Amino acid sequence: MQNENTIIVGGGPCGMACAIDLQERGINPLIIEKENVVNTIYNFPTHQTFFSSSDKLEIGGVPFITEKQKPVRNQALSYYREVSSRKNLRVHTFEKVTSITSTDEKFKTVESQNKYGQKQTYSAENIIIATGYYDQPNKMNIPGEELPKVMHYFKEAHPFYNKNVVVIGGKNSAVDATLELHKAGANITVLYRGEQYSKSIKPWILPEFDSLVRKEIVKMAFNARVEEITADKVIYTVGNETREAANDFVFAMTGYKPDLQFMKMAGVLTDENSGRPYFEPETMETNVPGIYVAGVVAAGYNNNEIFIENGRYHGETIARAITSKG
């Protein structure tokens, strides 16, 4: 068994920020990440531009300088790799935490497994859960959703040239995907259950998207409820009318949610409606002594509350709480 003072589950920007803040207070934590560092950003669309300016994504006092105010995905990946290297962060990548149990009032046992199936057991006084929310898509629970042609993540538009693509959703991820698919020559239908454009759409992409809709280059249906996906079409309703869209591929950009089962496994109480874990805002400590939450996972299902730019400060709060224990 490997003994650690603090283990951080999740190697995203907020988990990394926690590690740096702990380092500055004399604790050298271990980050365990089931993929690679900042895996959520890696899974962004290839040409994704951030909503935040680069300075608001900085962690550990390492400058993030870009030629434009808002960085793109590859610049962020490079930046966070550089931070990890400069700060000599201890990161076990491609290692998944499989269980967290409280041994006694002070110590927790953490079990993990790497990509080769090798298992590892750790003992730690403190656990920081910084697992984000991007791993579990919100399912529609409709017939055909599990077909291979249905995807909940959008990466690259090129394979869908001259194909009939349905994009389900009407917020940023759906709009971003639509714009990229249009550039690649896809035939696109957007199905959105809202009555009008979402107010959360980034203001610099809405005019281009709206222009495509108005010119009917992109077909869009508001108040649309998807009922079924078949091999060659998507069946949906608008009011009492049933409609069909010819279809080769579907991008169901219906949002994501945190892994509440992971929280429950660790003994952390969560609100079933909001998905929010119980924690003290002054310390970020949960109902389980020595287990803390950091980053967007602290907001539960409301992923518009915590971002990198404010979640990066959770580390300072947690580091102060851990070191004040003595």
CSV table of C-alpha atoms in Angstrom, one decimal:
chain,number,residue,atom,x,y,z
A,1,MET,CA,0.0,0.0,0.0
A,2,GLN,CA,1.3,3.4,-1.0
A,3,ASN,CA,0.8,6.2,1.6
A,4,GLU,CA,-0.1,9.7,0.6
A,5,ASN,CA,-1.1,12.8,2.4
A,6,THR,CA,-3.5,14.0,-0.3
A,7,ILE,CA,-4.8,12.3,-3.5
A,8,ILE,CA,-6.6,14.4,-6.1
A,9,VAL,CA,-9.0,12.4,-8.3
A,10,GLY,CA,-9.1,14.2,-11.7
A,11,GLY,CA,-6.3,15.9,-13.7
A,12,GLY,CA,-8.2,18.8,-15.2
A,13,PRO,CA,-7.2,22.5,-14.7
A,14,CYS,CA,-9.0,22.7,-11.3
A,15,GLY,CA,-7.4,19.5,-10.0
A,16,MET,CA,-4.0,20.7,-11.2
A,17,ALA,CA,-4.7,24.1,-9.5
A,18,CYS,CA,-5.4,22.2,-6.2
A,19,ALA,CA,-2.1,20.4,-6.5
A,20,ILE,CA,-0.1,23.6,-7.0
A,21,ASP,CA,-1.8,25.3,-4.1
A,22,LEU,CA,-1.0,22.3,-1.9
A,23,GLN,CA,2.6,22.3,-3.1
A,24,GLU,CA,2.9,25.9,-2.0
A,25,ARG,CA,1.9,24.9,1.5
A,26,GLY,CA,4.4,22.1,1.7
A,27,ILE,CA,2.2,19.1,0.6
A,28,ASN,CA,3.1,17.2,-2.6
A,29,PRO,CA,-0.2,15.5,-3.6
A,30,LEU,CA,-0.7,12.7,-6.1
A,31,ILE,CA,-3.1,13.3,-9.0
A,32,ILE,CA,-4.8,10.2,-10.4
A,33,GLU,CA,-6.4,10.8,-13.8
A,34,LYS,CA,-8.2,8.0,-15.7
A,35,GLU,CA,-7.2,9.5,-19.1
A,36,ASN,CA,-4.5,12.1,-19.6
A,37,VAL,CA,-4.2,15.6,-18.1
A,38,VAL,CA,-7.0,18.0,-19.0
A,39,ASN,CA,-8.9,15.3,-20.8
A,40,THR,CA,-12.1,17.3,-21.0
A,41,ILE,CA,-10.3,19.9,-23.1
A,42,TYR,CA,-8.7,17.2,-25.2
A,43,ASN,CA,-12.3,16.0,-26.0
A,44,PHE,CA,-13.3,19.5,-27.1
A,45,PRO,CA,-13.9,20.0,-30.9
A,46,THR,CA,-10.6,20.3,-32.7
A,47,HIS,CA,-11.1,24.0,-33.5
A,48,GLN,CA,-12.8,25.0,-30.2
A,49,THR,CA,-12.4,28.6,-29.1
A,50,PHE,CA,-12.8,29.2,-25.4
A,51,PHE,CA,-15.4,31.5,-23.9
A,52,SER,CA,-12.9,32.8,-21.4
A,53,SER,CA,-9.8,34.9,-22.2
A,54,SER,CA,-6.4,33.2,-21.7
A,55,ASP,CA,-5.6,35.1,-18.5
A,56,LYS,CA,-8.7,33.7,-16.8
A,57,LEU,CA,-7.5,30.1,-17.5
A,58,GLU,CA,-4.1,30.6,-15.9
A,59,ILE,CA,-3.2,28.5,-12.9
A,60,GLY,CA,-0.2,28.4,-10.6
A,61,GLY,CA,1.0,31.8,-11.6
A,62,VAL,CA,2.2,30.5,-15.0
A,63,PRO,CA,1.3,33.1,-17.7
A,64,PHE,CA,-0.9,31.9,-20.6
A,65,ILE,CA,-0.1,34.2,-23.5
A,66,THR,CA,-1.9,33.9,-26.8
A,67,GLU,CA,-2.0,36.2,-29.9
A,68,LYS,CA,-5.8,36.5,-29.6
A,69,GLN,CA,-7.7,37.3,-26.5
A,70,LYS,CA,-9.5,33.9,-26.4
A,71,PRO,CA,-7.4,30.8,-26.8
A,72,VAL,CA,-8.2,27.7,-28.8
A,73,ARG,CA,-8.2,24.1,-27.7
A,74,ASN,CA,-4.6,23.2,-28.9
A,75,GLN,CA,-3.2,26.3,-27.1
A,76,ALA,CA,-4.9,25.3,-23.9
A,77,LEU,CA,-3.6,21.7,-24.1
A,78,SER,CA,-0.1,23.0,-24.6
A,79,TYR,CA,-0.4,25.4,-21.8
A,80,TYR,CA,-1.6,22.9,-19.2
A,81,ARG,CA,1.1,20.4,-20.2
A,82,GLU,CA,3.6,23.1,-19.7
A,83,VAL,CA,2.2,23.9,-16.2
A,84,SER,CA,2.3,20.3,-15.2
A,85,SER,CA,6.0,20.1,-16.3
A,86,ARG,CA,7.1,23.4,-14.7
A,87,LYS,CA,5.4,22.6,-11.4
A,88,ASN,CA,6.7,18.9,-11.4
A,89,LEU,CA,3.2,17.7,-10.7
A,90,ARG,CA,2.9,14.1,-9.6
A,91,VAL,CA,0.3,12.7,-12.0
A,92,HIS,CA,-0.7,9.1,-12.6
A,93,THR,CA,-2.4,9.1,-16.0
A,94,PHE,CA,-4.5,6.4,-17.5
A,95,GLU,CA,-5.3,5.1,-14.0
A,96,LYS,CA,-8.9,4.9,-12.9
A,97,VAL,CA,-9.9,5.2,-9.2
A,98,THR,CA,-12.3,2.3,-8.6
A,99,SER,CA,-13.1,2.8,-4.9
A,100,ILE,CA,-12.7,5.2,-2.0
A,101,THR,CA,-13.5,3.9,1.5
A,102,SER,CA,-12.9,5.4,4.9
A,103,THR,CA,-10.6,3.2,6.9
A,104,ASP,CA,-11.1,5.2,10.1
A,105,GLU,CA,-11.7,8.9,11.0
A,106,LYS,CA,-8.4,10.0,9.6
A,107,PHE,CA,-7.4,7.7,6.7
A,108,LYS,CA,-9.1,6.7,3.4
A,109,THR,CA,-8.3,3.7,1.2
A,110,VAL,CA,-8.2,4.4,-2.5
A,111,GLU,CA,-8.1,1.6,-5.0
A,112,SER,CA,-7.3,2.1,-8.7
A,113,GLN,CA,-6.6,0.2,-11.9
A,114,ASN,CA,-4.4,1.2,-14.8
A,115,LYS,CA,-4.9,0.5,-18.5
A,116,TYR,CA,-3.0,-2.7,-18.2
A,117,GLY,CA,-5.4,-4.0,-15.6
A,118,GLN,CA,-2.8,-3.6,-12.8
A,119,LYS,CA,-4.4,-2.7,-9.5
A,120,GLN,CA,-3.0,-0.3,-6.9
A,121,THR,CA,-4.0,0.6,-3.3
A,122,TYR,CA,-3.3,3.9,-1.6
A,123,SER,CA,-3.8,5.2,1.9
A,124,ALA,CA,-4.5,9.0,2.2
A,125,GLU,CA,-5.5,11.4,4.8
A,126,ASN,CA,-7.3,13.7,2.3
A,127,ILE,CA,-9.1,13.1,-1.0
A,128,ILE,CA,-10.0,15.9,-3.4
A,129,ILE,CA,-12.6,14.9,-6.0
A,130,ALA,CA,-12.2,17.1,-9.1
A,131,THR,CA,-13.7,14.8,-11.7
A,132,GLY,CA,-15.6,17.4,-13.7
A,133,TYR,CA,-18.9,16.7,-15.5
A,134,TYR,CA,-18.0,15.8,-19.1
A,135,ASP,CA,-17.9,12.0,-18.8
A,136,GLN,CA,-21.6,11.3,-18.7
A,137,PRO,CA,-23.8,12.6,-21.5
A,138,ASN,CA,-27.5,13.4,-20.7
A,139,LYS,CA,-29.3,10.6,-22.4
A,140,MET,CA,-32.6,11.2,-24.2
A,141,ASN,CA,-33.8,7.6,-23.5
A,142,ILE,CA,-35.5,7.2,-26.8
A,143,PRO,CA,-35.5,4.2,-29.3
A,144,GLY,CA,-32.4,4.2,-31.5
A,145,GLU,CA,-30.2,6.4,-29.2
A,146,GLU,CA,-27.7,3.5,-28.9
A,147,LEU,CA,-27.2,3.1,-32.6
A,148,PRO,CA,-23.5,3.5,-33.7
A,149,LYS,CA,-24.4,6.6,-35.8
A,150,VAL,CA,-25.5,8.5,-32.7
A,151,MET,CA,-22.7,10.5,-30.9
A,152,HIS,CA,-22.8,12.6,-27.8
A,153,TYR,CA,-19.4,14.2,-28.5
A,154,PHE,CA,-18.3,16.2,-31.5
A,155,LYS,CA,-14.6,16.3,-32.5
A,156,GLU,CA,-14.1,16.8,-36.2
A,157,ALA,CA,-16.4,17.6,-39.1
A,158,HIS,CA,-14.5,16.2,-42.1
A,159,PRO,CA,-16.0,12.6,-42.1
A,160,PHE,CA,-19.5,14.0,-42.5
A,161,TYR,CA,-19.0,15.8,-45.8
A,162,ASN,CA,-22.1,15.5,-48.0
A,163,LYS,CA,-23.9,13.5,-45.3
A,164,ASN,CA,-27.3,14.2,-43.7
A,165,VAL,CA,-26.6,15.1,-40.1
A,166,VAL,CA,-29.0,15.9,-37.4
A,167,VAL,CA,-27.8,18.0,-34.5
A,168,ILE,CA,-29.9,17.7,-31.4
A,169,GLY,CA,-29.7,20.6,-29.0
A,170,GLY,CA,-29.5,24.4,-29.2
A,171,LYS,CA,-26.8,25.6,-26.9
A,172,ASN,CA,-23.1,26.2,-27.5
A,173,SER,CA,-21.9,22.7,-28.2
A,174,ALA,CA,-24.7,22.2,-30.7
A,175,VAL,CA,-24.1,25.6,-32.4
A,176,ASP,CA,-20.3,25.0,-32.5
A,177,ALA,CA,-20.8,21.5,-34.1
A,178,THR,CA,-23.3,22.9,-36.6
A,179,LEU,CA,-20.9,25.6,-37.8
A,180,GLU,CA,-18.0,23.1,-38.2
A,181,LEU,CA,-20.3,20.7,-40.0
A,182,HIS,CA,-21.4,23.4,-42.4
A,183,LYS,CA,-17.8,24.3,-43.3
A,184,ALA,CA,-17.2,20.6,-44.1
A,185,GLY,CA,-20.2,20.4,-46.4
A,186,ALA,CA,-22.7,18.4,-44.4
A,187,ASN,CA,-26.4,18.7,-44.8
A,188,ILE,CA,-27.6,19.8,-41.4
A,189,THR,CA,-30.9,19.7,-39.5
A,190,VAL,CA,-30.9,21.2,-36.0
A,191,LEU,CA,-33.6,20.0,-33.6
A,192,TYR,CA,-34.0,22.1,-30.4
A,193,ARG,CA,-36.7,21.8,-27.8
A,194,GLY,CA,-36.5,25.5,-26.8
A,195,GLU,CA,-38.8,28.1,-28.3
A,196,GLN,CA,-36.0,30.4,-29.4
A,197,TYR,CA,-32.2,30.7,-29.4
A,198,SER,CA,-30.6,30.0,-26.0
A,199,LYS,CA,-29.4,33.1,-24.2
A,200,SER,CA,-26.2,31.1,-23.3
A,201,ILE,CA,-25.0,30.9,-27.0
A,202,LYS,CA,-21.6,32.7,-27.3
A,203,PRO,CA,-22.4,36.2,-28.8
A,204,TRP,CA,-19.6,36.0,-31.4
A,205,ILE,CA,-21.0,32.8,-33.0
A,206,LEU,CA,-24.7,33.4,-33.0
A,207,PRO,CA,-24.9,35.8,-36.0
A,208,GLU,CA,-23.2,33.3,-38.3
A,209,PHE,CA,-25.4,30.5,-37.1
A,210,ASP,CA,-28.6,32.7,-37.3
A,211,SER,CA,-27.6,33.7,-40.9
A,212,LEU,CA,-27.4,30.0,-41.9
A,213,VAL,CA,-30.8,29.3,-40.4
A,214,ARG,CA,-32.5,32.3,-42.0
A,215,LYS,CA,-31.0,31.4,-45.4
A,216,GLU,CA,-32.3,27.8,-44.9
A,217,ILE,CA,-28.8,26.5,-45.4
A,218,VAL,CA,-29.2,24.9,-42.0
A,219,LYS,CA,-32.7,23.6,-41.3
A,220,MET,CA,-33.8,24.3,-37.7
A,221,ALA,CA,-36.9,23.3,-35.8
A,222,PHE,CA,-37.7,24.9,-32.5
A,223,ASN,CA,-40.0,23.2,-30.0
A,224,ALA,CA,-38.8,19.9,-31.4
A,225,ARG,CA,-39.0,16.7,-29.4
A,226,VAL,CA,-37.1,13.7,-30.8
A,227,GLU,CA,-39.1,10.6,-30.6
A,228,GLU,CA,-37.1,7.9,-32.4
A,229,ILE,CA,-33.9,7.4,-34.3
A,230,THR,CA,-33.8,4.8,-37.1
A,231,ALA,CA,-31.1,3.6,-39.5
A,232,ASP,CA,-31.9,6.3,-42.0
A,233,LYS,CA,-34.1,9.0,-40.3
A,234,VAL,CA,-34.9,10.9,-37.2
A,235,ILE,CA,-38.5,11.1,-36.1
A,236,TYR,CA,-39.6,14.1,-34.1
A,237,THR,CA,-42.6,16.1,-33.2
A,238,VAL,CA,-43.3,19.9,-33.2
A,239,GLY,CA,-46.6,20.4,-31.2
A,240,ASN,CA,-49.0,17.8,-32.5
A,241,GLU,CA,-47.2,17.3,-35.8
A,242,THR,CA,-44.9,14.4,-36.5
A,243,ARG,CA,-42.0,15.0,-38.8
A,244,GLU,CA,-39.0,13.1,-40.2
A,245,ALA,CA,-35.5,14.1,-41.2
A,246,ALA,CA,-33.4,12.0,-43.5
A,247,ASN,CA,-30.4,11.0,-41.6
A,248,ASP,CA,-26.9,9.4,-41.8
A,249,PHE,CA,-25.5,10.6,-38.5
A,250,VAL,CA,-26.7,12.2,-35.3
A,251,PHE,CA,-24.9,14.5,-32.8
A,252,ALA,CA,-26.9,14.5,-29.6
A,253,MET,CA,-25.5,17.6,-27.9
A,254,THR,CA,-27.8,17.3,-25.0
A,255,GLY,CA,-25.3,18.2,-22.2
A,256,TYR,CA,-23.4,16.3,-19.6
A,257,LYS,CA,-23.6,15.5,-15.9
A,258,PRO,CA,-21.2,14.5,-13.1
A,259,ASP,CA,-20.8,11.0,-12.0
A,260,LEU,CA,-22.9,10.9,-8.8
A,261,GLN,CA,-22.3,7.2,-8.3
A,262,PHE,CA,-18.6,8.0,-7.8
A,263,MET,CA,-19.6,10.5,-5.1
A,264,LYS,CA,-21.9,8.0,-3.4
A,265,MET,CA,-19.2,5.3,-3.5
A,266,ALA,CA,-17.0,7.7,-1.5
A,267,GLY,CA,-19.9,8.3,1.0
A,268,VAL,CA,-20.5,11.9,-0.1
A,269,LEU,CA,-24.1,13.0,0.1
A,270,THR,CA,-25.6,14.6,-3.0
A,271,ASP,CA,-28.9,16.3,-3.8
A,272,GLU,CA,-30.8,14.0,-6.1
A,273,ASN,CA,-32.5,16.9,-7.9
A,274,SER,CA,-29.6,19.3,-8.3
A,275,GLY,CA,-26.8,16.7,-8.3
A,276,ARG,CA,-24.9,19.1,-6.0
A,277,PRO,CA,-22.7,17.3,-3.4
A,278,TYR,CA,-22.9,18.5,0.2
A,279,PHE,CA,-19.9,20.6,1.2
A,280,GLU,CA,-19.0,23.5,3.4
A,281,PRO,CA,-18.2,26.5,1.1
A,282,GLU,CA,-15.6,27.8,3.5
A,283,THR,CA,-13.5,24.7,3.1
A,284,MET,CA,-15.0,22.7,0.2
A,285,GLU,CA,-15.1,19.7,2.6
A,286,THR,CA,-17.9,17.3,2.2
A,287,ASN,CA,-19.9,15.4,4.8
A,288,VAL,CA,-17.1,12.9,4.9
A,289,PRO,CA,-14.2,14.4,6.9
A,290,GLY,CA,-11.1,14.7,4.7
A,291,ILE,CA,-12.9,14.4,1.4
A,292,TYR,CA,-13.2,17.7,-0.6
A,293,VAL,CA,-14.7,18.7,-3.9
A,294,ALA,CA,-13.2,21.1,-6.5
A,295,GLY,CA,-14.1,22.5,-9.8
A,296,VAL,CA,-17.3,22.1,-11.8
A,297,VAL,CA,-18.3,18.9,-10.0
A,298,ALA,CA,-19.2,21.1,-7.0
A,299,ALA,CA,-22.1,22.6,-9.0
A,300,GLY,CA,-23.8,19.3,-9.7
A,301,TYR,CA,-26.0,19.5,-12.8
A,302,ASN,CA,-25.6,23.3,-13.1
A,303,ASN,CA,-22.6,23.4,-15.4
A,304,ASN,CA,-23.1,27.2,-15.9
A,305,GLU,CA,-22.1,28.0,-12.4
A,306,ILE,CA,-18.5,26.9,-12.1
A,307,PHE,CA,-15.9,27.1,-14.9
A,308,ILE,CA,-12.1,27.0,-15.0
A,309,GLU,CA,-12.0,30.7,-14.3
A,310,ASN,CA,-13.7,30.4,-10.9
A,311,GLY,CA,-13.1,26.8,-10.1
A,312,ARG,CA,-9.3,27.3,-10.2
A,313,TYR,CA,-9.6,29.1,-6.9
A,314,HIS,CA,-11.0,26.1,-5.0
A,315,GLY,CA,-7.5,24.8,-4.6
A,316,GLU,CA,-6.5,27.7,-2.4
A,317,THR,CA,-9.5,27.2,-0.2
A,318,ILE,CA,-8.9,23.5,0.1
A,319,ALA,CA,-5.2,23.8,0.7
A,320,ARG,CA,-5.8,26.3,3.5
A,321,ALA,CA,-8.3,23.9,5.1
A,322,ILE,CA,-6.0,20.9,4.9
A,323,THR,CA,-3.0,22.6,6.3
A,324,SER,CA,-4.9,24.3,9.1
A,325,LYS,CA,-5.7,20.8,10.5
A,326,GLY,CA,-2.2,20.6,11.7
